[in-house]
Amino acid sequence: MKERIREQSIQLFAKKGFKETSIQDIVDALKVTKGTFYYYFSTKEQLLNDIHLQYIDDLLNKQEDIINHPSKNSKMKLHEIVYMLISDIEKQGQSALVFFREMRNLSEENLKLIVPKRDQFRLNIQQLIEHGIEKEELRSDLPVDIVTLSILGMTNWSYFWFDPNGRVNDKEVSEIFLKIVLEGLEK
Amino acid sequence: MKERIREQSIQLFAKKGFKETSIQDIVDALKVTKGTFYYYFSTKEQLLNDIHLQYIDDLLNKQEDIINHPSKNSKMKLHEIVYMLISDIEKQGQSALVFFREMRNLSEENLKLIVPKRDQFRLNIQQLIEHGIEKEELRSDLPVDIVTLSILGMTNWSYFWFDPNGRVNDKEVSEIFLKIVLEGLEK
Amino acid sequence: MKERIREQSIQLFAKKGFKETSIQDIVDALKVTKGTFYYYFSTKEQLLNDIHLQYIDDLLNKQEDIINHPSKNSKMKLHEIVYMLISDIEKQGQSALVFFREMRNLSEENLKLIVPKRDQFRLNIQQLIEHGIEKEELRSDLPVDIVTLSILGMTNWSYFWFDPNGRVNDKEVSEIFLKIVLEGLEK
Amino acid sequence: MKERIREQSIQLFAKKGFKETSIQDIVDALKVTKGTFYYYFSTKEQLLNDIHLQYIDDLLNKQEDIINHPSKNSKMKLHEIVYMLISDIEKQGQSALVFFREMRNLSEENLKLIVPKRDQFRLNIQQLIEHGIEKEELRSDLPVDIVTLSILGMTNWSYFWFDPNGRVNDKEVSEIFLKIVLEGLEK
DNA sequence: AATGAATGAGCCTTCATTCAT
DNA sequence: AATGAATGAAGGCTCATTCAT
């Protein structure tokens, strides 16, 4: 039941927003009552925190699996992370939407746990790029942090427009992204 | 007073969110009373709509000024648009934040006016790139719409992290963005 | 202007109710501003009181004109009063509606002036009937006050349904009423 | 609790009017809180609608019981309906007051259900009179609809003045009404 | 585990009224 | 005579949360 509440809430938060979704909305959708909700979650924010943690933990795990792979170079790993992010939209894009959009509804307390993980995800990419520079796979004349943020901008923004059933699929989008970022648009 | 309410509201909406900001918060900050608010705005959503319109109209104007300039090529114009967006963060970054984040709080009715303008901004960039391809300034083997969205992702996402007083200034950030996008990261 | 405000208010009060009509509604309909309203009336209730007084005074005047006529008998005078009430609906039925329906919005203070006049109107009819009984025009075995109230019920209620442009006109309605009251329905 | 809210509201609506009675007034009188009110009724109008429906349904039921009685003539049935209405004042006169006075506070939507029932009640009386005319119990030279409305005027108006504890009781008032209507006042 | 009645704080909005000009 | 900005109290309604069962 706890899992069902979490899933349903992600759908509703993604569609209507955290504040705009009432506990009543959630329990109505599950055909249970408010008491049930409060049996599993102490507050509404607690639920949001749960969703955030689950999402970022899962993402970090997947990222580390990719990074720790021994026999691949940095460019390949970067490619895989971008693909992982884009392909994730189909499976749990709504979690991502909630993650990006509703973080401000968490208390200071809860943010202390989430923000470092979010930063970790970014820093992992940054290290990957630094590694690529060391190995002379990538150019060295640009500030790595800004480069990282530009790549994350591309991918994160796609949560707002990417349509898994659209003309261009997840694999193609991540390849286009990589081509732009690695090769550039200039002729 | 109408302008003061708008300004103050942008600050608060950016900081706390639209739903999370009460009319009381707004009028308290201005040391007036709720009646005053409703003398100038018929509803809270009306105010949000005002803010959206003002922002996107201003943006479209600036963009068209750049695009209509006769003696510059597509790459230069693209550079100027990106710089315009980044440098804007300092002056009205909070408007942008509100624009991106709170659009879902507008009614169908109001969205009908805003969404086409937002799309127009994107399509203008897309046409610029198509122009650059025709003139053989830019490579032609990537889908232009996705390319456009990737650039917008980069720039729009910077609203969440760019600090005008940080280590790297607006001019530098936009140059880095352009280098990545045009030249690529590969060595 | 004072008169225009009064007229417009009667229309609006009749249509939407006293509480449901705002000062703004009134001044909007007259294309003036709220300041103007408060130049002529000190409060909203003051206006309502004015309307009540004007209506009941006018009614009492008309009634006394009829009653004081020397050469008519009680039945004829009763007939004329009933006709006066019904035909009034066309000219100032909305005032009557407001009078009956909105009296509860007057303060104790103001009621002290209105209620005695309303009672006077009823007592005048009662005396007329008593006169008719004395003159042996009317039967004497029924309590005069109840009889009076039953006639007033008939006429007052017609404010809710009588349509001056309907199948049966004011003259006919008052004749029917008199026939029922005087002759009865029995065959 | 739902029933208690309904009862208390009828008292207050009758005394002060629908618009003039706040939810706060209602819950204060019951020593509960506003939340409780909205647990049972979705809006204030919903409550008013409930009250209307309950009243008119009850009235229609009673009326039909009388009309469907096999062994009585039209005059007797008319008498019983009038008596039913007057005697009802003691038990639920306040409901009647609310019914007559506050109908305009219902939305179009809700009126669609109420108005036909109110009309049905009138038409049932009208048919009763038509029946009486056919059976030659009643005179046939007056328009039946106006006659019906005049009788309803008498009875309905009594809600504004009839005092169950007054000099004349419900039985007597209804007998007086019937005598006037059937026999007339003329000597 | 789950229900459902009840709470209370807070929200958006309305509106009669005031007052300087 | 009339305006228009501003007030402040009150109203209808929402909703996260509590708690006895």
Coordinates of N, CA and C in Angstrom, one line a residue, chain B:
Chain B
M1 N 1.6 51.9 -7.9 CA 1.3 50.8 -6.9 C 1.1 49.5 -7.7
K2 N 0.4 49.6 -8.8 CA 0.3 48.3 -9.6 C 1.6 47.7 -10.0
E3 N 2.6 48.6 -10.4 CA 3.9 48.1 -10.7 C 4.6 47.6 -9.5
R4 N 4.4 48.3 -8.3 CA 5.1 47.8 -7.1 C 4.6 46.4 -6.7
I5 N 3.3 46.2 -6.9 CA 2.7 44.9 -6.5 C 3.3 43.8 -7.4
R6 N 3.4 44.2 -8.7 CA 4.0 43.2 -9.7 C 5.4 42.8 -9.3
E7 N 6.2 43.9 -9.1 CA 7.6 43.6 -8.7 C 7.7 42.7 -7.5
Q8 N 7.1 43.2 -6.4 CA 7.1 42.4 -5.2 C 6.7 41.0 -5.4
S9 N 5.6 40.8 -6.1 CA 5.1 39.5 -6.3 C 6.1 38.6 -7.1
I10 N 6.8 39.1 -8.1 CA 7.8 38.4 -8.8 C 8.9 37.9 -7.8
Q11 N 9.3 38.7 -6.9 CA 10.3 38.3 -5.9 C 9.8 37.1 -5.1
L12 N 8.5 37.3 -4.6 CA 8.0 36.3 -3.7 C 7.7 35.0 -4.5
F13 N 7.1 35.1 -5.7 CA 6.8 33.9 -6.4 C 8.1 33.1 -6.8
A14 N 9.1 33.9 -7.1 CA 10.4 33.2 -7.4 C 10.9 32.5 -6.2
K15 N 10.8 33.1 -5.1 CA 11.4 32.6 -3.9 C 10.6 31.4 -3.3
K16 N 9.3 31.6 -3.2 CA 8.4 30.7 -2.5 C 7.5 29.9 -3.4
G17 N 7.3 30.3 -4.6 CA 6.3 29.7 -5.5 C 5.0 30.4 -5.5
F18 N 4.2 30.3 -6.5 CA 3.0 31.0 -6.7 C 1.9 30.5 -5.7
K19 N 1.7 29.3 -5.6 CA 0.7 28.7 -4.7 C 1.1 29.0 -3.2
E20 N 2.4 29.0 -3.0 CA 2.9 29.1 -1.7 C 3.0 30.5 -1.2
T21 N 2.8 31.5 -2.1 CA 2.7 32.9 -1.7 C 1.3 33.3 -1.6
S22 N 0.9 33.8 -0.5 CA -0.4 34.3 -0.3 C -0.5 35.8 -0.6
I23 N -1.7 36.2 -0.9 CA -2.0 37.7 -1.1 C -1.5 38.4 0.1
Q24 N -1.7 37.8 1.2 CA -1.3 38.5 2.5 C 0.2 38.7 2.5
D25 N 1.0 37.7 2.1 CA 2.4 37.9 2.0 C 2.8 39.1 1.1
I26 N 2.1 39.2 0.0 CA 2.4 40.3 -0.9 C 2.1 41.6 -0.3
V27 N 0.9 41.8 0.2 CA 0.6 43.1 0.7 C 1.3 43.4 2.0
D28 N 1.6 42.4 2.8 CA 2.4 42.7 4.0 C 3.8 43.3 3.6
A29 N 4.4 42.6 2.6 CA 5.7 43.1 2.1 C 5.7 44.6 1.7
L30 N 4.5 45.0 1.2 CA 4.4 46.3 0.7 C 3.7 47.3 1.7
K31 N 3.4 46.7 2.8 CA 2.8 47.5 3.9 C 1.5 48.2 3.4
V32 N 0.7 47.4 2.6 CA -0.6 47.9 2.3 C -1.6 46.8 2.7
T33 N -2.9 46.9 2.3 CA -3.8 45.9 2.8 C -4.4 45.1 1.6
K34 N -5.1 44.0 1.9 CA -5.6 43.2 0.8 C -6.5 43.9 -0.2
G35 N -7.3 44.8 0.4 CA -8.2 45.6 -0.5 C -7.4 46.3 -1.6
T36 N -6.2 46.8 -1.3 CA -5.4 47.5 -2.3 C -5.1 46.5 -3.4
F37 N -4.7 45.3 -3.1 CA -4.3 44.3 -4.1 C -5.5 44.2 -5.1
Y38 N -6.7 44.0 -4.5 CA -7.8 43.7 -5.4 C -8.4 44.9 -6.1
Y39 N -7.8 46.1 -5.7 CA -8.2 47.3 -6.4 C -7.5 47.3 -7.8
Y40 N -6.3 46.7 -7.8 CA -5.5 46.7 -9.0 C -5.5 45.4 -9.8
F41 N -5.8 44.3 -9.1 CA -5.9 43.0 -9.8 C -7.2 42.3 -9.4
S42 N -7.8 41.7 -10.4 CA -9.1 41.1 -10.1 C -8.9 39.8 -9.4
T43 N -7.9 39.0 -9.8 CA -7.6 37.8 -9.1 C -6.1 37.6 -9.0
K44 N -5.7 36.6 -8.2 CA -4.3 36.3 -8.1 C -3.8 35.7 -9.4
E45 N -4.6 35.0 -10.1 CA -4.1 34.4 -11.4 C -3.9 35.6 -12.4
Q46 N -4.8 36.6 -12.4 CA -4.6 37.7 -13.3 C -3.3 38.3 -13.1
L47 N -2.8 38.5 -11.9 CA -1.5 39.0 -11.7 C -0.4 38.1 -12.3
L48 N -0.6 36.8 -12.1 CA 0.4 35.9 -12.7 C 0.4 36.0 -14.2
N49 N -0.7 36.1 -14.8 CA -0.9 36.3 -16.2 C -0.2 37.6 -16.7
D50 N -0.4 38.6 -15.9 CA 0.3 39.9 -16.2 C 1.8 39.7 -16.3
I51 N 2.3 39.0 -15.2 CA 3.8 38.8 -15.1 C 4.3 38.0 -16.3
H52 N 3.5 37.0 -16.7 CA 3.9 36.2 -17.8 C 3.9 37.0 -19.1
L53 N 2.9 37.7 -19.3 CA 2.8 38.4 -20.6 C 3.9 39.5 -20.7
Q54 N 4.1 40.2 -19.6 CA 5.1 41.2 -19.6 C 6.5 40.6 -19.9
Y55 N 6.8 39.4 -19.3 CA 8.1 38.8 -19.5 C 8.3 38.3 -21.0
I56 N 7.3 37.6 -21.5 CA 7.5 37.0 -22.8 C 7.4 38.1 -23.9
D57 N 6.6 39.1 -23.7 CA 6.6 40.1 -24.7 C 8.0 40.9 -24.8
D58 N 8.5 41.1 -23.6 CA 9.8 41.8 -23.5 C 10.9 40.9 -24.2
L59 N 10.8 39.7 -23.9 CA 11.8 38.7 -24.5 C 11.7 38.7 -26.0
L60 N 10.4 38.6 -26.5 CA 10.2 38.5 -27.9 C 10.7 39.8 -28.6
N61 N 10.5 40.9 -28.0 CA 11.0 42.2 -28.6 C 12.5 42.2 -28.7
K62 N 13.1 41.8 -27.6 CA 14.6 41.8 -27.7 C 15.1 40.8 -28.7
Q63 N 14.4 39.7 -28.8 CA 14.9 38.7 -29.8 C 14.7 39.2 -31.2
E64 N 13.6 39.8 -31.4 CA 13.3 40.3 -32.8 C 14.3 41.4 -33.2
D65 N 14.7 42.2 -32.2 CA 15.7 43.3 -32.5 C 17.0 42.6 -33.0
I66 N 17.3 41.6 -32.3 CA 18.6 40.9 -32.7 C 18.5 40.2 -34.1
I67 N 17.4 39.5 -34.3 CA 17.2 38.8 -35.5 C 17.1 39.7 -36.7
N68 N 16.4 40.8 -36.5 CA 16.2 41.7 -37.7 C 17.5 42.6 -38.0
H69 N 18.5 42.5 -37.2 CA 19.7 43.2 -37.5 C 20.2 42.7 -38.9
P70 N 20.5 43.7 -39.8 CA 20.8 43.3 -41.2 C 22.2 42.7 -41.4
S71 N 23.2 43.3 -40.8 CA 24.6 42.9 -41.2 C 25.3 41.9 -40.3
K72 N 24.5 40.9 -39.8 CA 25.2 39.9 -39.0 C 24.8 38.5 -39.5
N73 N 25.7 37.5 -39.3 CA 25.4 36.2 -39.7 C 24.7 35.4 -38.6
S74 N 24.2 34.2 -38.9 CA 23.4 33.4 -38.0 C 24.1 33.1 -36.7
K75 N 25.4 32.7 -36.8 CA 26.2 32.4 -35.6 C 26.2 33.6 -34.7
M76 N 26.5 34.7 -35.2 CA 26.6 35.9 -34.4 C 25.2 36.2 -33.7
K77 N 24.2 36.1 -34.5 CA 22.9 36.3 -33.9 C 22.5 35.3 -32.8
L78 N 22.9 34.1 -33.1 CA 22.6 33.0 -32.0 C 23.4 33.4 -30.8
H79 N 24.6 33.8 -31.0 CA 25.5 34.2 -29.9 C 24.8 35.3 -29.1
E80 N 24.3 36.3 -29.8 CA 23.6 37.4 -29.1 C 22.4 37.1 -28.3
I81 N 21.6 36.1 -28.9 CA 20.4 35.7 -28.2 C 20.8 34.9 -26.9
V82 N 21.8 34.1 -27.0 CA 22.2 33.4 -25.8 C 22.7 34.4 -24.8
Y83 N 23.5 35.3 -25.2 CA 24.0 36.3 -24.3 C 22.9 37.1 -23.7
M84 N 21.9 37.5 -24.5 CA 20.8 38.2 -24.0 C 20.1 37.4 -22.9
L85 N 19.9 36.2 -23.1 CA 19.2 35.3 -22.2 C 20.0 35.3 -20.8
I86 N 21.2 35.0 -20.9 CA 22.1 34.9 -19.7 C 22.2 36.2 -19.0
S87 N 22.4 37.3 -19.7 CA 22.6 38.6 -19.1 C 21.3 39.0 -18.5
D88 N 20.2 38.6 -19.0 CA 18.9 38.9 -18.5 C 18.7 38.4 -17.1
I89 N 19.3 37.3 -16.8 CA 19.1 36.7 -15.5 C 19.3 37.7 -14.4
E90 N 20.4 38.5 -14.6 CA 20.7 39.4 -13.5 C 19.6 40.4 -13.3
K91 N 19.1 40.9 -14.5 CA 18.1 42.0 -14.4 C 16.7 41.4 -14.0
Q92 N 16.3 40.4 -14.7 CA 15.0 39.8 -14.4 C 14.9 38.3 -14.4
G93 N 15.9 37.8 -13.8 CA 16.0 36.3 -13.7 C 14.8 35.8 -13.0
Q94 N 14.3 36.5 -12.0 CA 13.2 36.0 -11.2 C 11.9 35.9 -12.0
S95 N 11.8 36.9 -12.9 CA 10.6 36.8 -13.8 C 10.7 35.5 -14.7
A96 N 11.9 35.2 -15.1 CA 12.1 34.0 -15.9 C 11.8 32.7 -15.1
L97 N 12.3 32.7 -13.9 CA 12.0 31.6 -13.0 C 10.5 31.4 -12.9
V98 N 9.8 32.5 -12.6 CA 8.4 32.4 -12.5 C 7.7 31.9 -13.8
F99 N 8.2 32.5 -14.9 CA 7.7 32.1 -16.2 C 7.8 30.6 -16.4
F100 N 9.0 30.0 -16.2 CA 9.2 28.6 -16.4 C 8.4 27.7 -15.5
R101 N 8.4 28.2 -14.2 CA 7.9 27.2 -13.2 C 6.4 27.3 -12.9
E102 N 5.8 28.5 -13.1 CA 4.5 28.7 -12.6 C 3.4 28.7 -13.8
M103 N 3.9 28.4 -15.0 CA 2.9 28.4 -16.1 C 1.7 27.5 -15.9
R104 N 1.9 26.5 -15.1 CA 0.8 25.6 -14.9 C -0.3 26.1 -14.1
N105 N 0.0 27.3 -13.4 CA -1.1 27.9 -12.6 C -2.0 28.8 -13.4
L106 N -1.7 28.9 -14.7 CA -2.6 29.7 -15.5 C -3.7 28.9 -16.0
S107 N -4.9 29.5 -16.2 CA -6.0 28.8 -16.8 C -5.9 28.6 -18.3
E108 N -6.6 27.6 -18.8 CA -6.6 27.3 -20.2 C -6.7 28.6 -21.0
E109 N -7.7 29.4 -20.6 CA -8.0 30.7 -21.2 C -6.7 31.5 -21.4
N110 N -6.0 31.7 -20.3 CA -4.8 32.6 -20.3 C -3.6 31.9 -21.1
L111 N -3.6 30.6 -21.0 CA -2.5 29.9 -21.6 C -2.6 30.1 -23.2
K112 N -3.8 30.2 -23.6 CA -4.0 30.4 -25.1 C -3.2 31.6 -25.6
L113 N -3.0 32.5 -24.8 CA -2.3 33.7 -25.2 C -0.8 33.6 -25.0
I114 N -0.4 32.9 -24.0 CA 1.0 32.8 -23.6 C 1.8 31.7 -24.4
V115 N 1.2 30.6 -24.5 CA 1.9 29.4 -25.1 C 2.3 29.7 -26.5
P116 N 1.5 30.3 -27.3 CA 1.9 30.6 -28.7 C 3.1 31.5 -28.7
K117 N 3.2 32.5 -27.8 CA 4.3 33.4 -27.8 C 5.6 32.7 -27.4
R118 N 5.4 31.8 -26.4 CA 6.6 31.0 -26.0 C 7.1 30.1 -27.1
D119 N 6.2 29.5 -27.9 CA 6.5 28.7 -29.0 C 7.2 29.6 -30.1
Q120 N 6.7 30.8 -30.2 CA 7.3 31.7 -31.2 C 8.7 31.9 -31.0
F121 N 9.0 32.1 -29.7 CA 10.4 32.4 -29.3 C 11.3 31.2 -29.7
R122 N 10.9 30.0 -29.5 CA 11.6 28.8 -29.9 C 11.7 28.7 -31.4
L123 N 10.6 29.0 -32.1 CA 10.6 28.8 -33.5 C 11.5 29.9 -34.2
N124 N 11.6 31.0 -33.6 CA 12.5 32.0 -34.1 C 14.0 31.6 -34.1
I125 N 14.3 30.9 -33.0 CA 15.7 30.3 -32.9 C 15.9 29.2 -33.9
Q126 N 14.9 28.4 -34.0 CA 14.9 27.3 -35.0 C 15.1 27.8 -36.4
Q127 N 14.4 28.9 -36.8 CA 14.6 29.5 -38.1 C 16.0 30.0 -38.3
L128 N 16.5 30.6 -37.2 CA 17.9 31.2 -37.3 C 18.9 30.1 -37.6
I129 N 18.7 28.9 -37.0 CA 19.6 27.8 -37.2 C 19.4 27.3 -38.7
E130 N 18.1 27.2 -39.1 CA 17.9 26.7 -40.5 C 18.6 27.7 -41.5
H131 N 18.5 28.9 -41.2 CA 19.2 29.9 -42.0 C 20.7 29.7 -42.0
G132 N 21.3 29.4 -40.9 CA 22.7 29.1 -40.8 C 23.1 27.9 -41.6
I133 N 22.2 26.9 -41.6 CA 22.4 25.7 -42.4 C 22.4 26.0 -43.9
E134 N 21.4 26.8 -44.3 CA 21.3 27.2 -45.7 C 22.6 27.9 -46.2
K135 N 23.0 28.8 -45.3 CA 24.2 29.6 -45.6 C 25.5 28.8 -45.5
E136 N 25.3 27.5 -45.1 CA 26.5 26.6 -44.9 C 27.4 27.0 -43.7
E137 N 26.8 27.8 -42.8 CA 27.6 28.1 -41.6 C 27.5 26.9 -40.6
L138 N 26.4 26.2 -40.6 CA 26.2 25.1 -39.7 C 26.0 23.8 -40.3
R139 N 26.3 22.7 -39.6 CA 26.1 21.4 -40.2 C 24.7 21.1 -40.4
S140 N 24.4 20.2 -41.3 CA 23.0 20.0 -41.7 C 22.5 18.6 -41.4
D141 N 23.3 17.8 -40.7 CA 22.9 16.4 -40.5 C 22.1 16.1 -39.2
L142 N 21.7 17.2 -38.5 CA 21.0 17.0 -37.2 C 19.6 17.6 -37.3
P143 N 18.6 17.0 -36.6 CA 17.2 17.6 -36.7 C 17.2 18.9 -36.0
V144 N 16.8 19.9 -36.7 CA 16.9 21.3 -36.2 C 16.1 21.6 -34.9
D145 N 14.9 20.9 -34.8 CA 14.1 21.1 -33.7 C 14.7 20.6 -32.4
I146 N 15.3 19.5 -32.5 CA 16.0 18.9 -31.3 C 17.2 19.8 -30.9
V147 N 17.9 20.2 -31.9 CA 19.1 21.1 -31.7 C 18.6 22.4 -31.0
T148 N 17.6 22.9 -31.5 CA 17.0 24.1 -30.8 C 16.7 23.9 -29.3
L149 N 16.1 22.8 -29.1 CA 15.7 22.5 -27.7 C 16.9 22.2 -26.9
S150 N 17.9 21.7 -27.4 CA 19.1 21.4 -26.6 C 19.8 22.8 -26.2
I151 N 19.8 23.7 -27.1 CA 20.3 25.0 -26.8 C 19.5 25.7 -25.8
L152 N 18.2 25.7 -26.0 CA 17.3 26.3 -25.0 C 17.4 25.6 -23.6
G153 N 17.6 24.3 -23.6 CA 17.8 23.6 -22.3 C 19.0 24.2 -21.6
M154 N 20.1 24.3 -22.3 CA 21.3 24.9 -21.7 C 21.0 26.2 -21.1
T155 N 20.5 27.1 -21.9 CA 20.3 28.5 -21.4 C 19.2 28.6 -20.3
N156 N 18.1 27.9 -20.5 CA 17.0 28.0 -19.6 C 17.4 27.4 -18.2
W157 N 18.2 26.3 -18.3 CA 18.6 25.7 -17.0 C 19.5 26.6 -16.2
S158 N 20.2 27.5 -16.9 CA 21.1 28.4 -16.2 C 20.4 29.3 -15.3
Y159 N 19.1 29.5 -15.5 CA 18.3 30.3 -14.5 C 18.3 29.7 -13.1
F160 N 18.6 28.4 -13.1 CA 18.5 27.7 -11.8 C 19.9 27.7 -11.1
W161 N 20.9 28.0 -11.8 CA 22.3 28.0 -11.2 C 23.1 29.2 -11.4
F162 N 22.8 30.0 -12.5 CA 23.7 31.1 -12.8 C 23.7 32.2 -11.7
D163 N 24.9 32.6 -11.3 CA 25.0 33.6 -10.2 C 25.7 34.8 -10.8
P164 N 25.0 35.9 -11.1 CA 25.7 37.0 -11.7 C 26.9 37.5 -11.0
N165 N 27.0 37.3 -9.7 CA 28.1 37.7 -8.9 C 29.1 36.6 -8.7
G166 N 29.0 35.5 -9.5 CA 29.9 34.4 -9.3 C 31.2 34.5 -10.0
R167 N 31.9 33.4 -10.0 CA 33.3 33.4 -10.6 C 33.2 33.7 -12.1
V168 N 32.2 33.2 -12.7 CA 32.1 33.3 -14.2 C 31.0 34.3 -14.5
N169 N 31.2 35.3 -15.3 CA 30.1 36.3 -15.6 C 29.3 35.9 -16.8
D170 N 28.3 36.7 -17.0 CA 27.3 36.4 -18.1 C 27.9 36.3 -19.5
K171 N 28.9 37.2 -19.7 CA 29.5 37.2 -21.0 C 30.3 35.9 -21.2
E172 N 31.0 35.5 -20.1 CA 31.9 34.3 -20.2 C 31.0 33.0 -20.4
V173 N 29.9 33.0 -19.6 CA 29.0 31.8 -19.7 C 28.5 31.7 -21.1
S174 N 28.0 32.8 -21.7 CA 27.5 32.6 -23.0 C 28.5 32.2 -24.0
E175 N 29.8 32.7 -23.8 CA 30.8 32.3 -24.7 C 31.1 30.8 -24.6
I176 N 31.1 30.3 -23.4 CA 31.4 28.9 -23.2 C 30.3 28.1 -23.9
F177 N 29.0 28.5 -23.6 CA 27.9 27.8 -24.2 C 28.1 27.7 -25.8
L178 N 28.4 28.9 -26.3 CA 28.5 28.9 -27.8 C 29.7 28.1 -28.3
K179 N 30.8 28.0 -27.5 CA 31.9 27.2 -27.9 C 31.5 25.7 -27.9
I180 N 30.9 25.3 -26.8 CA 30.4 23.9 -26.8 C 29.5 23.6 -27.9
V181 N 28.5 24.4 -28.1 CA 27.5 24.1 -29.2 C 28.1 24.2 -30.6
L182 N 29.0 25.2 -30.8 CA 29.5 25.3 -32.2 C 30.7 24.4 -32.4
E183 N 31.6 24.4 -31.5 CA 32.9 23.7 -31.7 C 32.9 22.3 -31.2
G184 N 32.2 22.0 -30.1 CA 32.2 20.7 -29.5 C 33.3 20.6 -28.5
L185 N 33.2 19.5 -27.7 CA 34.2 19.3 -26.6 C 35.3 18.5 -27.0
E186 N 35.2 17.7 -28.1 CA 36.2 16.8 -28.5 C 37.5 17.5 -28.9
K187 N 38.5 16.8 -28.5 CA 39.9 17.4 -28.8 C 40.3 16.9 -30.2

